[in-house]
Coordinates of C-alpha atoms in Angstrom, one line a residue:
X1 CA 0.0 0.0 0.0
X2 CA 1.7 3.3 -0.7
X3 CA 0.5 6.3 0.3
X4 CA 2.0 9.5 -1.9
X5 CA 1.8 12.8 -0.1
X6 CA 4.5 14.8 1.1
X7 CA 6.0 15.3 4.8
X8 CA 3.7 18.3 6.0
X9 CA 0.9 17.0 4.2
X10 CA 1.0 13.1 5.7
X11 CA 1.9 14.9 9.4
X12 CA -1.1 17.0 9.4
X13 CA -3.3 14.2 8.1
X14 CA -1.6 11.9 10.9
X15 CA -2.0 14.8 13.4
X16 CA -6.0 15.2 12.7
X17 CA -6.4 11.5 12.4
X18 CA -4.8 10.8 16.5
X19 CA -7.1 13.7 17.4
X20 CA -10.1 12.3 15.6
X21 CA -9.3 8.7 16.7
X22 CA -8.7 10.0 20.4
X23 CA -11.3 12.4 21.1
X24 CA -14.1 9.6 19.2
X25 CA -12.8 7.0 21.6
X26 CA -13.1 8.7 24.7
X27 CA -16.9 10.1 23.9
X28 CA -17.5 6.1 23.9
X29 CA -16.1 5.9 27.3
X30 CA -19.9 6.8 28.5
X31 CA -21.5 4.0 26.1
X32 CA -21.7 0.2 28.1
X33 CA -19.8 -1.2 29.2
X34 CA -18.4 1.6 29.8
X35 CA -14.8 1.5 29.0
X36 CA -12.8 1.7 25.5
X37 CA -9.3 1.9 26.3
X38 CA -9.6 -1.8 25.1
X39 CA -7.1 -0.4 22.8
X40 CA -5.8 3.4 21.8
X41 CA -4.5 3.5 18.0
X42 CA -3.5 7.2 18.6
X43 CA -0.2 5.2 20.2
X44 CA 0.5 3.9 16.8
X45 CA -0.3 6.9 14.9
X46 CA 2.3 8.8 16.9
X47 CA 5.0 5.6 15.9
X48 CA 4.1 6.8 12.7
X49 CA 4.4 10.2 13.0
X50 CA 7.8 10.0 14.6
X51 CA 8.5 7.3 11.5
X52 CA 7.2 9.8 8.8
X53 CA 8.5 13.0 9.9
X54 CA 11.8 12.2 12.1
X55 CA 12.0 12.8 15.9
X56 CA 13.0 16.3 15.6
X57 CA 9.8 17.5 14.0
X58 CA 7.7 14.1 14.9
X59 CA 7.7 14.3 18.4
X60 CA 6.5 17.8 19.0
X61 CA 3.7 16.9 16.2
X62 CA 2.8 14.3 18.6
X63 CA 3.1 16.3 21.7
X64 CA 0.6 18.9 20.2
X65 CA -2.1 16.3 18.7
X66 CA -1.9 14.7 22.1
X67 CA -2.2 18.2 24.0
X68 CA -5.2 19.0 21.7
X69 CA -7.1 15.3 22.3
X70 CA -6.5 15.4 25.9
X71 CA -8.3 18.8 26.1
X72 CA -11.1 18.1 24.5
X73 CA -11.5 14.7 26.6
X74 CA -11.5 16.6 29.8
X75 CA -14.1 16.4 32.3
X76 CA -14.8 20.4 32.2
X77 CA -16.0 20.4 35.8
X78 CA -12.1 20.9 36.5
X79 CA -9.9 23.6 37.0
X80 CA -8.5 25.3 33.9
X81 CA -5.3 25.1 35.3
X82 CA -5.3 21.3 36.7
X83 CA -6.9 20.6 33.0
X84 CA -4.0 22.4 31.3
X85 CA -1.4 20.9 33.6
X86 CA -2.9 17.7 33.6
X87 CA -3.3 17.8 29.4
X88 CA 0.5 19.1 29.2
X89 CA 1.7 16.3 30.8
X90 CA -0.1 13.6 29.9
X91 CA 0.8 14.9 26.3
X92 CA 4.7 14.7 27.0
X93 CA 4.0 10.9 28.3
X94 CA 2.4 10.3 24.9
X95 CA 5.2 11.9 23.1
X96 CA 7.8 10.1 25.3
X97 CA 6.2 6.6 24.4
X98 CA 5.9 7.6 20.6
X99 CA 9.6 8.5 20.7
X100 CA 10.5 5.2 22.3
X101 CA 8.6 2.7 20.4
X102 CA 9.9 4.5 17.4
X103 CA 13.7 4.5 18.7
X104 CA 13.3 0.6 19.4
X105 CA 11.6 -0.1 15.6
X106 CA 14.4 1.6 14.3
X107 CA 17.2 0.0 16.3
X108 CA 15.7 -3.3 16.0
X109 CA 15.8 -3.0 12.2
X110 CA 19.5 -1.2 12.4
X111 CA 20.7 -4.4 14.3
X112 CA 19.8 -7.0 12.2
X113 CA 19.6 -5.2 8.5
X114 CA 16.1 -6.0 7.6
X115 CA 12.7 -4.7 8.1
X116 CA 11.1 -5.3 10.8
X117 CA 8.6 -8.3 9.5
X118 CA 10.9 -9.1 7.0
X119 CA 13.6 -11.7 8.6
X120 CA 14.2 -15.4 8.1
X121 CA 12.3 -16.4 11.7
X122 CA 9.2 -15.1 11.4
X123 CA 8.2 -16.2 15.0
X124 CA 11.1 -14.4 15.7
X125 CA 10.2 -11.3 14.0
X126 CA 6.4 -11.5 15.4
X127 CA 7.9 -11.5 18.9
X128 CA 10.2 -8.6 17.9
X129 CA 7.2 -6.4 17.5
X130 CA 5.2 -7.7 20.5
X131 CA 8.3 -6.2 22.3
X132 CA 8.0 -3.1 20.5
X133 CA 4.3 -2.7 21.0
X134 CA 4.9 -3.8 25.2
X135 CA 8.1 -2.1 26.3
X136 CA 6.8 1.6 25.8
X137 CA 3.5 1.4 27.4
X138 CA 4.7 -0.4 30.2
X139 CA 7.7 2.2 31.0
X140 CA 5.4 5.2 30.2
X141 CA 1.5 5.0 31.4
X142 CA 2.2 4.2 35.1
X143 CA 2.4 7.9 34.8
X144 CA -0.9 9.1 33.4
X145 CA -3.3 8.0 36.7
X146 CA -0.7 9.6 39.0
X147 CA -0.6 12.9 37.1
X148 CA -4.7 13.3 37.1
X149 CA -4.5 12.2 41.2
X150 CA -2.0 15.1 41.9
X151 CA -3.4 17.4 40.2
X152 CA -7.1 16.5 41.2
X153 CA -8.8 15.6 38.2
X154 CA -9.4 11.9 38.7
X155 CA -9.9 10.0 42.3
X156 CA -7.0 7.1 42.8
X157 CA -6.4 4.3 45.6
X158 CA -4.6 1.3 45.1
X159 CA -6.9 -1.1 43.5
X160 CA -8.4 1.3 40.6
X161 CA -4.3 2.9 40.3
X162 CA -3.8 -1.4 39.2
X163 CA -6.7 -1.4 37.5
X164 CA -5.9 1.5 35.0
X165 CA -2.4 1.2 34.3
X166 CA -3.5 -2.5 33.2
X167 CA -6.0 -1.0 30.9
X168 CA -3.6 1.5 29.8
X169 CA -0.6 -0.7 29.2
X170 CA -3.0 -3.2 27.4
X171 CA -5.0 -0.5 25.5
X172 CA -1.6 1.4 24.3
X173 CA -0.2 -2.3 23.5
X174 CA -2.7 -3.4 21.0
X175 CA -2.9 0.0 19.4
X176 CA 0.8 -0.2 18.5
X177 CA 0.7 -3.9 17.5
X178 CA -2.4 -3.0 15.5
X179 CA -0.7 0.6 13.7
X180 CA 3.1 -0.6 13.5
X181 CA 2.5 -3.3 10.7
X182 CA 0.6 -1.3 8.9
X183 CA 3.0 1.5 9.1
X184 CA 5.5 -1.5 7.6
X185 CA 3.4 -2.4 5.2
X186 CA 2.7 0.9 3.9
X187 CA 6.3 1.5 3.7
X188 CA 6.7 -1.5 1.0
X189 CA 5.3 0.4 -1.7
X190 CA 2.6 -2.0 -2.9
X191 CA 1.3 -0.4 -6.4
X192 CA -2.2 1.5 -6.6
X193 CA -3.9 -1.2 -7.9
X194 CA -3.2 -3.7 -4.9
X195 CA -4.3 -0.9 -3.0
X196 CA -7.8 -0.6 -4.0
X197 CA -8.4 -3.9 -4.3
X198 CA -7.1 -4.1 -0.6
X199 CA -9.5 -1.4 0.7
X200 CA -12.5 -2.6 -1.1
X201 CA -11.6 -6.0 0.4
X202 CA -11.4 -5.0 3.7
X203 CA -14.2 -2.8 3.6
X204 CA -16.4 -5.9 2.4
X205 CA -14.9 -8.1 5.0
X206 CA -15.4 -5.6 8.0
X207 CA -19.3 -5.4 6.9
X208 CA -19.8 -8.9 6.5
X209 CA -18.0 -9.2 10.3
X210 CA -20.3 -6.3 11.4
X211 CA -23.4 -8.2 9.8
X212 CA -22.7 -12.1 11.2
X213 CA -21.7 -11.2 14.6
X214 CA -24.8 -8.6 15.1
X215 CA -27.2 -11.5 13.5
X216 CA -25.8 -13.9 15.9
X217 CA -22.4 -13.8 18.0
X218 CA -21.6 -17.6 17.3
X219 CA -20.8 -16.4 14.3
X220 CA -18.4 -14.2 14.3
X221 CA -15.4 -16.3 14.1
X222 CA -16.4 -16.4 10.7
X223 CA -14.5 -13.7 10.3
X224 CA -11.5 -15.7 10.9
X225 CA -11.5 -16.5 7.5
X226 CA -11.7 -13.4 5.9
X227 CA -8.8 -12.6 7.4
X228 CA -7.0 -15.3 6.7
X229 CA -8.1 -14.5 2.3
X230 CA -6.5 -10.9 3.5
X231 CA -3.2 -12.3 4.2
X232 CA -2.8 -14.8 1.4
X233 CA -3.8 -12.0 -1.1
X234 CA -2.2 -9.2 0.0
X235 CA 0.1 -10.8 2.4
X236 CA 1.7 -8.4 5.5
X237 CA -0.3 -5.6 4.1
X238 CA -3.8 -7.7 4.3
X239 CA -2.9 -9.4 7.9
X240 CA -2.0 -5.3 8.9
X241 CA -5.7 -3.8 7.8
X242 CA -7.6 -7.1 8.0
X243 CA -6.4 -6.9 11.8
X244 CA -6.8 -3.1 12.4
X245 CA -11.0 -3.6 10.9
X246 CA -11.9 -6.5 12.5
X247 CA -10.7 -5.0 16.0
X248 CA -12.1 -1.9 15.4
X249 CA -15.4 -3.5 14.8
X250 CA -15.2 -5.7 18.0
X251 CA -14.4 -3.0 20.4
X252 CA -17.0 -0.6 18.3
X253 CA -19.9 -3.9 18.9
X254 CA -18.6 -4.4 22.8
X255 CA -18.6 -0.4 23.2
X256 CA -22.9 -0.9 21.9
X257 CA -23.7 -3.9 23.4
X258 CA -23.3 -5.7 21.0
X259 CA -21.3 -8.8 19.1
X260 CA -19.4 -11.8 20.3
X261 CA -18.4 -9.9 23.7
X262 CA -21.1 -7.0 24.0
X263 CA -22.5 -8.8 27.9
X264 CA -20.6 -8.6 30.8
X265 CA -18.6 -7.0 33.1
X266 CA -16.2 -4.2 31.7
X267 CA -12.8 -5.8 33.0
X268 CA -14.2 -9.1 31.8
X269 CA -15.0 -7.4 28.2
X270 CA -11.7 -5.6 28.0
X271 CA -9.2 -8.3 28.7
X272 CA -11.6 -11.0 26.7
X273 CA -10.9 -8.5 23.9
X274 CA -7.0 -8.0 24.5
X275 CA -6.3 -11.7 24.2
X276 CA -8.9 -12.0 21.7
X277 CA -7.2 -8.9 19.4
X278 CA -3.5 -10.1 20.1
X279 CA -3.7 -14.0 19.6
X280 CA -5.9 -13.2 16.2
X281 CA -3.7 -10.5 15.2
X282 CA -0.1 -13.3 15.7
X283 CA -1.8 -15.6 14.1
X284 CA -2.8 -13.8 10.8
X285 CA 0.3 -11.4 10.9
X286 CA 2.4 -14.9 10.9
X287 CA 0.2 -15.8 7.7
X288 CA 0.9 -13.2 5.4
X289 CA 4.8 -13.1 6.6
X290 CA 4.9 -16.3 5.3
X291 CA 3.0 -15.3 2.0
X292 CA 5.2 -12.2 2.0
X293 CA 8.2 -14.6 1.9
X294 CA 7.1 -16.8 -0.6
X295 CA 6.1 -13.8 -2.7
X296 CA 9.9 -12.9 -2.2
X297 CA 11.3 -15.7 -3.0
X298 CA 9.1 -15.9 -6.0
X299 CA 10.5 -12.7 -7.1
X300 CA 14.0 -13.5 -6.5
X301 CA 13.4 -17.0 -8.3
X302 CA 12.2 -14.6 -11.3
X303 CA 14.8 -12.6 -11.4
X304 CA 17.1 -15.1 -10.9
X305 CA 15.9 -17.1 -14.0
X306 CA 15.4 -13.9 -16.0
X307 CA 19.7 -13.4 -14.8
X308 CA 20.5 -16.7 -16.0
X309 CA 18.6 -16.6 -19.5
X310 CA 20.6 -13.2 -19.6
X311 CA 23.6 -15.2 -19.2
X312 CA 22.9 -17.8 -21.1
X313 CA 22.0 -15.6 -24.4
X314 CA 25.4 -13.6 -23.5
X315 CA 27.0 -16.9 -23.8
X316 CA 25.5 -18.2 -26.8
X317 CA 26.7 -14.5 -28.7
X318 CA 30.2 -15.5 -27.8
X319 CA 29.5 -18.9 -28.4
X320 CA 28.2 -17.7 -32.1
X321 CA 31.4 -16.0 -32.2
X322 CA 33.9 -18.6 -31.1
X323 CA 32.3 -20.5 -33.7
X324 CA 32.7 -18.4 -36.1
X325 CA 36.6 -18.0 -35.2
X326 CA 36.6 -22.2 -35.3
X327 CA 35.4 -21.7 -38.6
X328 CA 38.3 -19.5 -39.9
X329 CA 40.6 -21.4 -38.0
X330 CA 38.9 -24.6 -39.6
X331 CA 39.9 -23.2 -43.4
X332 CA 43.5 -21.7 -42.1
X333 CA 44.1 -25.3 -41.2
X334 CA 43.0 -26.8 -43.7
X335 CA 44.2 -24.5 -46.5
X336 CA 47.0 -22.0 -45.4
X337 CA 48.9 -24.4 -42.9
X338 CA 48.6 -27.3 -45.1
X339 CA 50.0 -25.9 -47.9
X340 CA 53.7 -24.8 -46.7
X341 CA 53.8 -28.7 -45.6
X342 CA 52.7 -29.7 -49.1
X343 CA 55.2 -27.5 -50.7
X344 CA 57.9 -28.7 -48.3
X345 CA 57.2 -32.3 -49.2
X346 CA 56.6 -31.9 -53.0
X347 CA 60.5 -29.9 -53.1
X348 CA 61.8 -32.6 -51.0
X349 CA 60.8 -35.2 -53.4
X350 CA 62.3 -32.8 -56.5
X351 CA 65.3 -32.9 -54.8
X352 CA 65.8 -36.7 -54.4
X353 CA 64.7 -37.2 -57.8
X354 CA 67.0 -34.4 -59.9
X355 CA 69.9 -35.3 -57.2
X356 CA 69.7 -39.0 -56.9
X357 CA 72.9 -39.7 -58.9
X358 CA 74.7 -37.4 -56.4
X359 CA 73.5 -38.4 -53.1
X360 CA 74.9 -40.8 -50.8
X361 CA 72.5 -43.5 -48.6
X362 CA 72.6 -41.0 -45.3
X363 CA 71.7 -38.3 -47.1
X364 CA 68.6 -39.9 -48.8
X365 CA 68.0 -40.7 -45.2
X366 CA 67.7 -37.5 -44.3
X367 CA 65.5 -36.7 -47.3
X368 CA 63.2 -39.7 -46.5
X369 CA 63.0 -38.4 -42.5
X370 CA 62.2 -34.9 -43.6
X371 CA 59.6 -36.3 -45.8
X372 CA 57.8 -38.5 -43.6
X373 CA 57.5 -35.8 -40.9
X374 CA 55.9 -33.1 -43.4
X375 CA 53.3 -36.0 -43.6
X376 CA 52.9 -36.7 -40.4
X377 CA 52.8 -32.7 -39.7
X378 CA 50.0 -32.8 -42.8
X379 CA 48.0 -36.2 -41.0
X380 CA 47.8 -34.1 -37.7
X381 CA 46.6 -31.2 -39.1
X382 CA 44.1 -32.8 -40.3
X383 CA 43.4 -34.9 -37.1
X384 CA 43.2 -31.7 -35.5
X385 CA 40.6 -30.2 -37.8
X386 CA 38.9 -33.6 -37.6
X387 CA 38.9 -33.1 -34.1
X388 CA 37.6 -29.8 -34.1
X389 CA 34.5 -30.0 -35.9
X390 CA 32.8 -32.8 -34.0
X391 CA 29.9 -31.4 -32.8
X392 CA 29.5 -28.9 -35.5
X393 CA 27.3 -30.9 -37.8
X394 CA 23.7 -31.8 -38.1
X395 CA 23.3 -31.7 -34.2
X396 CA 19.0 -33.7 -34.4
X397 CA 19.6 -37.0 -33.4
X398 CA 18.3 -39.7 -36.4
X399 CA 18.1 -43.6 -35.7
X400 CA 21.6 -45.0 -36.5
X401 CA 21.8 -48.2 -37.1
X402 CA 25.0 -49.6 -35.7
X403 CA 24.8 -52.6 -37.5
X404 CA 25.3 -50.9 -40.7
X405 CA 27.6 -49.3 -39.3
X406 CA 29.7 -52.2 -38.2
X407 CA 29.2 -53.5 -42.1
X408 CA 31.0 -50.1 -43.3
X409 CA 33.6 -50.0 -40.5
X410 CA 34.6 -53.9 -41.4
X411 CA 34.6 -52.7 -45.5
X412 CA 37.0 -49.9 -44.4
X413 CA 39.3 -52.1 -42.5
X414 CA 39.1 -54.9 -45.0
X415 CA 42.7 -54.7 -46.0
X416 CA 44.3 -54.5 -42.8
X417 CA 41.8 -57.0 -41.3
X418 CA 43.0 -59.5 -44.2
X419 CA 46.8 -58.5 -43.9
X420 CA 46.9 -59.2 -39.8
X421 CA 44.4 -62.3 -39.8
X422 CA 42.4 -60.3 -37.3
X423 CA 38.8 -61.8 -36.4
X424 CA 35.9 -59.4 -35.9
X425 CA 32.9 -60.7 -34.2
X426 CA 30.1 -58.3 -33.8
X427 CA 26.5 -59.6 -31.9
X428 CA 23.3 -58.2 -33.4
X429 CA 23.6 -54.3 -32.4
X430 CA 20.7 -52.1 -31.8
X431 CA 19.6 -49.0 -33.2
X432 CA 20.9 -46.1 -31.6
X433 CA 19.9 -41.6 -31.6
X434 CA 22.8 -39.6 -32.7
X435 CA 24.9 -38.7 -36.1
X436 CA 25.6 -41.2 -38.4
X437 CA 29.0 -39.5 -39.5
X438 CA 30.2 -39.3 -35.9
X439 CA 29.2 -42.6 -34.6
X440 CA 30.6 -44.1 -38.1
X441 CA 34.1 -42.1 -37.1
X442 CA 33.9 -44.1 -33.2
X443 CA 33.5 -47.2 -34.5
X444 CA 36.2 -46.7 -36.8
X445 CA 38.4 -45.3 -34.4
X446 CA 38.0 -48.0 -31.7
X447 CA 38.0 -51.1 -33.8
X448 CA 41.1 -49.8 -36.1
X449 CA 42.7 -49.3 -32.3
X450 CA 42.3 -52.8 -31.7
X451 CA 43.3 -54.0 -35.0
X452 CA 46.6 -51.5 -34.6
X453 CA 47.8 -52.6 -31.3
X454 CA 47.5 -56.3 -31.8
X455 CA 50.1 -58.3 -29.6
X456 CA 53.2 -60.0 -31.0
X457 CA 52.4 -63.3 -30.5
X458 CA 49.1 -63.7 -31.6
X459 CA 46.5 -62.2 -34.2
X460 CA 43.7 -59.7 -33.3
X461 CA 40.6 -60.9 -32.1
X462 CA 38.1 -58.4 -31.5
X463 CA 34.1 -58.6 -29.8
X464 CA 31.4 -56.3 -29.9
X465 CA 28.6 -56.8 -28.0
X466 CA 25.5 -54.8 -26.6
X467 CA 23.6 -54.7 -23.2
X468 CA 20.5 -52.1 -22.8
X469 CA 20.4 -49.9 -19.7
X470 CA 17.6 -48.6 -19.0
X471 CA 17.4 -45.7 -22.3
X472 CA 20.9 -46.0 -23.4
X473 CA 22.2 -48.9 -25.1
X474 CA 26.0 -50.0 -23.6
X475 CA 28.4 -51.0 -26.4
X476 CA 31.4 -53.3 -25.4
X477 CA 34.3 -53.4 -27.5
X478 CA 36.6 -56.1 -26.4
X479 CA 39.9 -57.4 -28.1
X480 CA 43.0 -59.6 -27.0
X481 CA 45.8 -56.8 -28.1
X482 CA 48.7 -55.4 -25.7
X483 CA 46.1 -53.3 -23.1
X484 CA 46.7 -50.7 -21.4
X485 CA 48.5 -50.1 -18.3
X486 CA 46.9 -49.2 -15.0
X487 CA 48.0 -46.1 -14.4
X488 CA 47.5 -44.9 -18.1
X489 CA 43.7 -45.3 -18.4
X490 CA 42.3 -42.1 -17.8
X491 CA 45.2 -40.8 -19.7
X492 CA 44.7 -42.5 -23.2
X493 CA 42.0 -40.1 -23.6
X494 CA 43.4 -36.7 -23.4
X495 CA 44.4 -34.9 -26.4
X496 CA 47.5 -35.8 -28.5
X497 CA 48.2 -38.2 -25.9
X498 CA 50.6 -41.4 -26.8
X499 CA 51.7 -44.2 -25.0
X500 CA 54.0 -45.5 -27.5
X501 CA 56.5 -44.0 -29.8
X502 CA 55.8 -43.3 -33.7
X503 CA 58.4 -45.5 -34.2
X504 CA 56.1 -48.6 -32.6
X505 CA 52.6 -47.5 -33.7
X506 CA 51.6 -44.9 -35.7
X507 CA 49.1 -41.7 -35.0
X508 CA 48.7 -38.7 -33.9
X509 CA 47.5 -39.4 -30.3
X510 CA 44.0 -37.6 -31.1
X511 CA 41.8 -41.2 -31.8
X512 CA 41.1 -41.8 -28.2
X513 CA 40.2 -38.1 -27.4
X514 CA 37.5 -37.9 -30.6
X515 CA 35.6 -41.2 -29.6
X516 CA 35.2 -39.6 -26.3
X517 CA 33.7 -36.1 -27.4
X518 CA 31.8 -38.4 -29.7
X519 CA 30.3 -40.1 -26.8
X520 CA 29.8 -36.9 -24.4
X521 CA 28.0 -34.9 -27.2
X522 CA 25.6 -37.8 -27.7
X523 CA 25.3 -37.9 -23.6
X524 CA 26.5 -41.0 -23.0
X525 CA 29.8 -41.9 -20.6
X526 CA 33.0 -44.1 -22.1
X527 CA 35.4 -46.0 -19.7
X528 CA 38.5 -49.0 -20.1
X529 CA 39.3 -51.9 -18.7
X530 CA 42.4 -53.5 -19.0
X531 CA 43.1 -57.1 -17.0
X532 CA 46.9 -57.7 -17.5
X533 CA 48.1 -59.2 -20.7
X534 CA 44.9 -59.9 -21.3
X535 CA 43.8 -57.0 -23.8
X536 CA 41.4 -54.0 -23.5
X537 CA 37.7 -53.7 -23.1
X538 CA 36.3 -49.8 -24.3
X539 CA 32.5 -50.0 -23.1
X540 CA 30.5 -46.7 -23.9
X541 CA 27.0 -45.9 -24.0
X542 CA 24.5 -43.9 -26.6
X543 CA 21.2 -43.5 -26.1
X544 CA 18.8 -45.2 -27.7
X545 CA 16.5 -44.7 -30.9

């Protein structure tokens, strides 16, 4: 609820509205059962004074619309000079308790850095303002009886002196606890529109309360859960107003007669409606906290998302550009790197040819070192831009069928399948989601591995099976080659990463590292096994069709 006036303006207005509220409560006083101090809302209007205009102009403002309500209360049968002494001080108590239930608001809220009905423990919080709305009254009003006594405009002894501070303290207690969250939630700034809705809400509820409980008083607690609609609506601001109207309407109904508690004795009536106004007020104050939380952390989870999809676009722009620089390095690579090499190797060549009369057998050595490394510098360039674009294709998965797969892979290898005697023995294979290129390229990779790195002393023999799990399908590739060593498992899959010299196997160390981005991309997890001597088993999984 926010309220958009200026300092003077909202201090007059708050000024008239404690004289208002004072002066109508005390021409009730007369009406049965006779007493209204069942709680005094002018001690929360002067909290909010204080809060709206600061103590240096607040607390005078206070002092005056306290020095003007007291005035007109007074029984004129008095003295003019015990009613002016008597209004004076009585109006610097007021003042004094405005100032301090403001001083402990704010240093409450200074301590712990949040608004008052804002903090993580709302039970907490609740009893925070309880404290608020106590202390005050309780170190101030003990004074008000004694002033009228000694100055002769009221008759005290013991008993009625216990009697009306109790009323006092009670009366100024529930008029803070009822004003304060208000106050709070007007300071929250809750648009226009909330605000009307709010009022009209209220306004409906506080009739239907008036209505019910003047029909018949069993029915009153009906009420109960209007207020409880306030506070999930409009959360701390609904549990404020819904709290301040009903109250006001049962003190107004016990004041006539009337309601839930309009029969029986005043002190009965008056206490009945403390508890009543304080245990009501907890309960549906602790209700739209917690709605007032939620709606916070709603917020923040909006604005958190709304953060992340800011991220996340930022990072797809520089994503769109690092691709775009992949792409240029992608041609350099393939064009503008590889040509020097070609060049180098085709003059190397030249050379041996127009010289070969001339050269001696280290020399063509030389020449034959110098050409094979321009080709293996040529291989891993390519490798390299192999490597690179994985990913970069047609990125909707399509049903593969891996055993057309295996029939292409096994055509490939033909030649060095029938030169090492290797056996391939593939079970029926299922049909897998992913890229047909890429999976083609893993199978490759894999099963030329374990054709490659056959051991000495007996010919490849290689097994692919498959197991589902679940929605992925787990491919084993198994084979009785050299294996890998213990220590060297995790490694085999980095990036130009060899375990052997060129001069044993050739590559370029970048086989191992493809087949897993392969993998990844298409979700799935790779891992080896290696029992000693006894070969290698690559099991990876892709998810199924």
């Amino acid at each position: 609820m926010r309220l958009v006036t200026s300092a003077p303006v909202a201090g007059f207005l708050l000024m008239g509205l404690y004289i208002l509220l004072a002066v109508g409560a005390a021409s009730l006083a007369s009406l049965p059962p006779g007493n209204l101090t069942v709680f005094w809302l002018p001690a929360g209007i002067g909290v909010a004074l204080v809060a709206r205009l600061g103590p240096r102009l607040g607390v005078p403002a206070v002092f005056a619309a306290s020095l003007v309500a007291n005035f007109l209360s007074m029984n004129p049968s008095n003295s003019l000079a015990a009613m002016v002494g008597a209004t004076a001080l009585s109006a610097l108590v007021d003042s004094c308790q405005s100032w301090l239930a403001w001083w402990l608001w704010r240093r409450t809220e200074d301590k712990h850095h949040l608004p008052l009905l804002q903090g993580p423990h709302h039970l907490t919080c609740l009893w925070r303002l309880l404290r608020i709305s106590v202390l005050p009254p309780v170190l101030t009003v003990w004074i008000l009886p004694l002033i009228h006594f000694a100055l002769g405009t009221a008759e005290l002894n013991l008993a009625s002196y216990v009697s009306r501070v109790a009323m006092l303290v009670s009366a100024d207690t529930c008029g803070l606890f009822l004003i304060l969250p208000l106050v709070m939630a007007i300071r929250d700034h809750t648009s226009s529109a909330d605000t009307t809705a709010l009022v009209m809400t209220t306004l409906i509820l506080g009739a239907a309360q008036a209505i019910l409980s003047a029909i018949d008083p069993l029915l009153a607690p009906l009420s109960l859960f209007g207020l409880t609609l306030l506070a999930f609506r409009f959360h701390l601001a609904g549990a404020a107003l819904g709290n301040l109207v009903c109250a006001t309407i049962m003190v107004a109904q016990a004041s006539l007669g009337i309601g839930p508690l309009g029969h029986g004795a005043a002190a009965h009536t008056v206490f009945t409606l403390n508890l009543t106004i304080l245990g009501v007020g907890v309960t549906v104050l602790y209700m739209g906290m917690l709605q007032a939380q939620q709606r916070r952390m709603q917020e923040n989870l909006e604005a958190e998302v709304l953060r992340r999809t800011e991220q996340l676009e930022e990072h797809s722009r520089a994503l769109a550009v690092s691709n775009t620089d992949l792409e240029n390095f992608a041609y350099v690579a393939s064009h503008d790197l590889r040509e020097p090499l070609r060049m180098i190797s085709s003059y190397l060549s030249l050379l041996e040819r127009r010289l070969t009369a001339s050269l001696d057998d280290e020399t063509r050595t030389f020449l034959g070192f110098a050409r094979d490394g321009a080709k293996r510098m040529d291989r891993l360039i390519l490798d390299l831009l192999d490597y690179s674009r994985l990913g970069r294709g047609d990125t909707k998965a399509q049903p593969v069928d891996l055993n057309e797969i295996m029939a292409q892979v096994q055509a490939d290898l033909a030649l060095v399948v029938q030169r090492t005697g290797a056996i391939i023995q593939a079970a029926p294979l299922p049909v897998v989601a992913g890229n047909h290129s890429e999976i083609t390229r893993l199978f490759q990779n894999l099963i030329g591995n374990a054709v490659k790195f056959a051991a000495a002393d007996r010919p490849p023999s290689i097994r692919i099976d498959a197991e589902a799990k679940g929605a992925l399908w787990r491919i084993t590739i198994a084979d009785n080659g050299i294996g890998i060593p213990d220590d060297q498992r995790e490694r085999v899959f980095g990036i130009f990463q060899r375990l052997h010299g060129i001069s044993q196997y050739e590559g370029t160390g970048i086989g191992l590292a493809a087949c897993k981005r392969i993998v990844e991309l298409h979700g799935g997890l790779i891992q080896v096994q290696s029992p000693s001597g006894q070969g290698c088993t690559i099991s990876f999984t892709l998810p199924a069709a």
